[in-house]
Amino acid sequence: MINQPPKIVIVGGGAGGLELATQLGHKLGKKRQAEILLIDKNRSHIWKPLLHEVATGSIDADLDGVVYSAHAAKHHYNFQLGSFCHLDQTNKTITLSELKDELGHRILPERQVSYDYLVLAIGSVSNDFNTPGVNKHCFYLDSNQQAERFQHALLDNFTRLHQDDDPQHSLTIAIVGGGATGVELSAELYHVSDMLKMYGLNKMTAKRLHIDLIEAGPRILPALPERIANSAKRELVKLGVTVREGTQVKEATENSFITKNDEHIKADIMVWAAGVKAPDFIKDIGIFELTRNNQIKVNQYLQSSVNDDIFVIGDCCAFTQEDGTQVPPRAQSAHQMAQCVEKNLIATLKDQPLSAFTYSDHGSLVNLSRYSTVGSLMGNLTSNSFFIEGKIARFMYISLYRMHQRAIHGSAKTFALWISEKVLRVVRPKMKLH
């Protein structure tokens, strides 16, 4: 009997999961030293920090996304469409739930997938803290589908206002959550409303757009240095955003947020971009040690605390650093974790010692559309950070995306993609209009 190569199953095709599948495909799958399988509930990948641009139409996910099946064929791993719903540690199998089309018709029944090593990279979702009305009345921006639903609603409202000759009527958007998503979305919305006149919607201008950015904490961007937050706030206020700090929302109705002080913040479109937690279904599996935000606790090698054959990376991973703090849920964290698990899986197959994970904070950047980019970078020689803004910060922000592209495509294709983007910028609209 021919020995089968070990099977590594990666659940979740976000930044960390896709980078890991790509690298393992080249280092193990290509040589048939292991079978690599990536599972995701979507057919294509979009870098999560760009979802606010998908939501405004600045990016067309159909053109800018990475189709998993095509990518897998070129990078020596396999892809399977499905949603993870159950785990059997004893028999080393995971269960994928029934797959249905948009009309509810069954495409595939519930299926089981075996593994020798499992990597969970299931990402995170917004945390509405069970606030009444939020799930019913608000848009989320946790996935490509959610971002596109928001974009369709935005276009409908732009069209409605263009037909309204009363200049006093405006489009009001309320966003709960003053983190990077809420801040970047606010700026991007003003940018796209400025572009509408290029496409015949000349009555819908930025002057008829009003945005309320609502943050429960004392300042926006609470996870970033105060200087970055202050600079971002100045830019947002200059654009026309009403920044409401120290404002807690206790309920969402059909057309307003109700604050703890019983103020009604009315809006045509309501967005919830606050809080971060791992998906709720991970609690139902009932196996892992979890934090209060559903994140899975791991050891120093990024193995789950309950099973050494299960690794965890990205936003769903709760890694405690030496100072007692948790690694923040950022793209750079997922990238570094993917690199560590790649090394540890290869070491495991060779019966070599594993490497402990160490997080390196390279700083943070916030992109305020074409208006500004602000951030801080960590120095290589000291632990101090230094503030950057303007063109240098914008260049660094774009470089983060290019690094992700390079990790999943290689240098040559990343360069080709950059060239094609330049060409497409000339021949296609600057924003998605459908």
PDB file of C-alpha atoms in Angstrom, residues 38-177:
ATOM      1  CA  LEU A  38      -7.979  25.462   1.679  1.00  0.00           C
ATOM      2  CA  ILE A  39     -11.646  25.764   2.648  1.00  0.00           C
ATOM      3  CA  ASP A  40     -13.651  28.981   2.503  1.00  0.00           C
ATOM      4  CA  LYS A  41     -17.345  29.859   2.341  1.00  0.00           C
ATOM      5  CA  ASN A  42     -16.661  32.336  -0.480  1.00  0.00           C
ATOM      6  CA  ARG A  43     -15.371  31.690  -3.985  1.00  0.00           C
ATOM      7  CA  SER A  44     -12.971  34.632  -3.996  1.00  0.00           C
ATOM      8  CA  HIS A  45     -10.672  36.587  -1.696  1.00  0.00           C
ATOM      9  CA  ILE A  46     -10.474  40.317  -1.128  1.00  0.00           C
ATOM     10  CA  TRP A  47      -7.958  41.817   1.309  1.00  0.00           C
ATOM     11  CA  LYS A  48     -10.078  42.763   4.327  1.00  0.00           C
ATOM     12  CA  PRO A  49      -8.549  46.243   4.873  1.00  0.00           C
ATOM     13  CA  LEU A  50      -9.983  47.129   1.432  1.00  0.00           C
ATOM     14  CA  LEU A  51     -13.607  46.210   2.236  1.00  0.00           C
ATOM     15  CA  HIS A  52     -14.537  49.826   2.953  1.00  0.00           C
ATOM     16  CA  GLU A  53     -13.467  50.630  -0.626  1.00  0.00           C
ATOM     17  CA  VAL A  54     -15.619  47.775  -1.945  1.00  0.00           C
ATOM     18  CA  ALA A  55     -18.487  49.264   0.084  1.00  0.00           C
ATOM     19  CA  THR A  56     -18.143  52.658  -1.588  1.00  0.00           C
ATOM     20  CA  GLY A  57     -17.525  51.305  -5.086  1.00  0.00           C
ATOM     21  CA  SER A  58     -13.921  52.510  -5.220  1.00  0.00           C
ATOM     22  CA  ILE A  59     -12.930  48.873  -5.774  1.00  0.00           C
ATOM     23  CA  ASP A  60     -14.819  46.304  -7.839  1.00  0.00           C
ATOM     24  CA  ALA A  61     -14.394  42.984  -6.030  1.00  0.00           C
ATOM     25  CA  ASP A  62     -15.320  41.093  -9.212  1.00  0.00           C
ATOM     26  CA  LEU A  63     -12.232  42.531 -10.894  1.00  0.00           C
ATOM     27  CA  ASP A  64      -9.865  42.977  -7.950  1.00  0.00           C
ATOM     28  CA  GLY A  65     -10.624  39.773  -6.031  1.00  0.00           C
ATOM     29  CA  VAL A  66      -8.613  36.543  -6.141  1.00  0.00           C
ATOM     30  CA  VAL A  67     -10.611  33.483  -7.265  1.00  0.00           C
ATOM     31  CA  TYR A  68      -9.571  30.662  -4.945  1.00  0.00           C
ATOM     32  CA  SER A  69      -9.970  27.774  -7.407  1.00  0.00           C
ATOM     33  CA  ALA A  70      -7.866  29.491 -10.076  1.00  0.00           C
ATOM     34  CA  HIS A  71      -5.244  30.553  -7.534  1.00  0.00           C
ATOM     35  CA  ALA A  72      -5.086  27.025  -6.091  1.00  0.00           C
ATOM     36  CA  ALA A  73      -4.428  25.514  -9.517  1.00  0.00           C
ATOM     37  CA  LYS A  74      -1.347  27.706  -9.951  1.00  0.00           C
ATOM     38  CA  HIS A  75       0.037  27.340  -6.437  1.00  0.00           C
ATOM     39  CA  HIS A  76      -0.148  23.590  -5.789  1.00  0.00           C
ATOM     40  CA  TYR A  77      -2.969  23.393  -3.261  1.00  0.00           C
ATOM     41  CA  ASN A  78      -6.633  22.392  -3.486  1.00  0.00           C
ATOM     42  CA  PHE A  79      -9.696  24.506  -2.753  1.00  0.00           C
ATOM     43  CA  GLN A  80     -13.092  23.442  -1.479  1.00  0.00           C
ATOM     44  CA  LEU A  81     -16.132  25.692  -1.102  1.00  0.00           C
ATOM     45  CA  GLY A  82     -17.896  25.267   2.226  1.00  0.00           C
ATOM     46  CA  SER A  83     -18.701  26.535   5.723  1.00  0.00           C
ATOM     47  CA  PHE A  84     -17.027  24.883   8.713  1.00  0.00           C
ATOM     48  CA  CYS A  85     -19.612  23.852  11.341  1.00  0.00           C
ATOM     49  CA  HIS A  86     -18.296  20.907  13.387  1.00  0.00           C
ATOM     50  CA  LEU A  87     -15.019  19.334  14.531  1.00  0.00           C
ATOM     51  CA  ASP A  88     -14.341  15.745  15.595  1.00  0.00           C
ATOM     52  CA  GLN A  89     -10.909  15.665  17.270  1.00  0.00           C
ATOM     53  CA  THR A  90     -10.944  11.910  17.829  1.00  0.00           C
ATOM     54  CA  ASN A  91     -11.480  10.982  14.186  1.00  0.00           C
ATOM     55  CA  LYS A  92      -9.686  14.078  12.872  1.00  0.00           C
ATOM     56  CA  THR A  93     -12.530  15.284  10.682  1.00  0.00           C
ATOM     57  CA  ILE A  94     -14.320  18.574  10.196  1.00  0.00           C
ATOM     58  CA  THR A  95     -17.869  18.924   8.922  1.00  0.00           C
ATOM     59  CA  LEU A  96     -18.919  21.415   6.256  1.00  0.00           C
ATOM     60  CA  SER A  97     -22.545  22.507   6.335  1.00  0.00           C
ATOM     61  CA  GLU A  98     -24.996  21.999   3.476  1.00  0.00           C
ATOM     62  CA  LEU A  99     -24.205  24.253   0.510  1.00  0.00           C
ATOM     63  CA  LYS A 100     -27.123  26.153  -1.034  1.00  0.00           C
ATOM     64  CA  ASP A 101     -27.496  28.634  -3.882  1.00  0.00           C
ATOM     65  CA  GLU A 102     -28.984  32.130  -3.554  1.00  0.00           C
ATOM     66  CA  LEU A 103     -32.515  30.724  -3.959  1.00  0.00           C
ATOM     67  CA  GLY A 104     -32.020  28.176  -1.207  1.00  0.00           C
ATOM     68  CA  HIS A 105     -31.637  25.162  -3.493  1.00  0.00           C
ATOM     69  CA  ARG A 106     -29.196  22.533  -2.279  1.00  0.00           C
ATOM     70  CA  ILE A 107     -25.948  22.288  -4.229  1.00  0.00           C
ATOM     71  CA  LEU A 108     -24.090  19.907  -1.914  1.00  0.00           C
ATOM     72  CA  PRO A 109     -25.132  17.998   1.217  1.00  0.00           C
ATOM     73  CA  GLU A 110     -23.305  18.208   4.535  1.00  0.00           C
ATOM     74  CA  ARG A 111     -19.798  16.800   4.053  1.00  0.00           C
ATOM     75  CA  GLN A 112     -16.905  15.563   6.178  1.00  0.00           C
ATOM     76  CA  VAL A 113     -13.264  16.378   5.470  1.00  0.00           C
ATOM     77  CA  SER A 114     -10.413  14.471   7.097  1.00  0.00           C
ATOM     78  CA  TYR A 115      -7.150  16.072   8.187  1.00  0.00           C
ATOM     79  CA  ASP A 116      -3.817  15.248   9.770  1.00  0.00           C
ATOM     80  CA  TYR A 117      -3.161  18.866  10.721  1.00  0.00           C
ATOM     81  CA  LEU A 118      -5.777  21.595  10.912  1.00  0.00           C
ATOM     82  CA  VAL A 119      -5.258  25.362  10.722  1.00  0.00           C
ATOM     83  CA  LEU A 120      -8.115  27.626  11.756  1.00  0.00           C
ATOM     84  CA  ALA A 121      -7.968  31.055  10.101  1.00  0.00           C
ATOM     85  CA  ILE A 122     -11.663  31.920  10.335  1.00  0.00           C
ATOM     86  CA  GLY A 123     -11.144  35.641  10.909  1.00  0.00           C
ATOM     87  CA  SER A 124     -13.409  37.953  12.859  1.00  0.00           C
ATOM     88  CA  VAL A 125     -16.705  39.798  12.625  1.00  0.00           C
ATOM     89  CA  SER A 126     -18.043  43.003  14.152  1.00  0.00           C
ATOM     90  CA  ASN A 127     -19.303  42.708  17.710  1.00  0.00           C
ATOM     91  CA  ASP A 128     -22.735  44.300  18.167  1.00  0.00           C
ATOM     92  CA  PHE A 129     -22.740  43.354  21.879  1.00  0.00           C
ATOM     93  CA  ASN A 130     -26.358  42.166  21.414  1.00  0.00           C
ATOM     94  CA  THR A 131     -27.486  45.774  21.053  1.00  0.00           C
ATOM     95  CA  PRO A 132     -31.226  45.701  20.230  1.00  0.00           C
ATOM     96  CA  GLY A 133     -32.083  46.422  16.590  1.00  0.00           C
ATOM     97  CA  VAL A 134     -28.545  46.415  15.230  1.00  0.00           C
ATOM     98  CA  ASN A 135     -28.744  43.077  13.436  1.00  0.00           C
ATOM     99  CA  LYS A 136     -32.048  44.052  11.819  1.00  0.00           C
ATOM    100  CA  HIS A 137     -31.393  47.646  10.786  1.00  0.00           C
ATOM    101  CA  CYS A 138     -27.629  48.038  10.258  1.00  0.00           C
ATOM    102  CA  PHE A 139     -25.108  47.165   7.586  1.00  0.00           C
ATOM    103  CA  TYR A 140     -21.942  45.301   8.554  1.00  0.00           C
ATOM    104  CA  LEU A 141     -18.685  45.314   6.582  1.00  0.00           C
ATOM    105  CA  ASP A 142     -17.234  41.940   7.561  1.00  0.00           C
ATOM    106  CA  SER A 143     -17.393  40.270   4.142  1.00  0.00           C
ATOM    107  CA  ASN A 144     -17.401  41.051   0.452  1.00  0.00           C
ATOM    108  CA  GLN A 145     -21.132  40.271   0.228  1.00  0.00           C
ATOM    109  CA  GLN A 146     -21.949  42.669   3.068  1.00  0.00           C
ATOM    110  CA  ALA A 147     -19.808  45.396   1.515  1.00  0.00           C
ATOM    111  CA  GLU A 148     -21.570  44.969  -1.843  1.00  0.00           C
ATOM    112  CA  ARG A 149     -25.014  45.153  -0.202  1.00  0.00           C
ATOM    113  CA  PHE A 150     -23.972  48.448   1.354  1.00  0.00           C
ATOM    114  CA  GLN A 151     -22.684  49.673  -2.008  1.00  0.00           C
ATOM    115  CA  HIS A 152     -26.018  48.913  -3.697  1.00  0.00           C
ATOM    116  CA  ALA A 153     -27.913  50.790  -0.968  1.00  0.00           C
ATOM    117  CA  LEU A 154     -25.487  53.690  -1.315  1.00  0.00           C
ATOM    118  CA  LEU A 155     -26.001  53.885  -5.096  1.00  0.00           C
ATOM    119  CA  ASP A 156     -29.789  53.780  -4.636  1.00  0.00           C
ATOM    120  CA  ASN A 157     -29.620  56.699  -2.222  1.00  0.00           C
ATOM    121  CA  PHE A 158     -27.269  58.653  -4.481  1.00  0.00           C
ATOM    122  CA  THR A 159     -29.743  58.173  -7.356  1.00  0.00           C
ATOM    123  CA  ARG A 160     -32.714  59.202  -5.200  1.00  0.00           C
ATOM    124  CA  LEU A 161     -31.026  62.380  -4.039  1.00  0.00           C
ATOM    125  CA  HIS A 162     -29.932  63.271  -7.572  1.00  0.00           C
ATOM    126  CA  GLN A 163     -33.625  63.380  -8.560  1.00  0.00           C
ATOM    127  CA  ASP A 164     -34.451  65.567  -5.543  1.00  0.00           C
ATOM    128  CA  ASP A 165     -34.213  69.243  -6.492  1.00  0.00           C
ATOM    129  CA  ASP A 166     -34.417  70.507  -2.908  1.00  0.00           C
ATOM    130  CA  PRO A 167     -30.807  71.403  -1.984  1.00  0.00           C
ATOM    131  CA  GLN A 168     -31.732  71.210   1.709  1.00  0.00           C
ATOM    132  CA  HIS A 169     -32.280  67.461   1.457  1.00  0.00           C
ATOM    133  CA  SER A 170     -29.177  65.406   2.192  1.00  0.00           C
ATOM    134  CA  LEU A 171     -27.981  61.836   2.575  1.00  0.00           C
ATOM    135  CA  THR A 172     -27.197  61.040   6.197  1.00  0.00           C
ATOM    136  CA  ILE A 173     -25.032  58.063   7.106  1.00  0.00           C
ATOM    137  CA  ALA A 174     -24.370  57.077  10.714  1.00  0.00           C
ATOM    138  CA  ILE A 175     -21.426  54.809  11.475  1.00  0.00           C
ATOM    139  CA  VAL A 176     -20.932  53.213  14.886  1.00  0.00           C
ATOM    140  CA  GLY A 177     -17.296  52.400  15.550  1.00  0.00           C
TER     141      GLY A 177
END
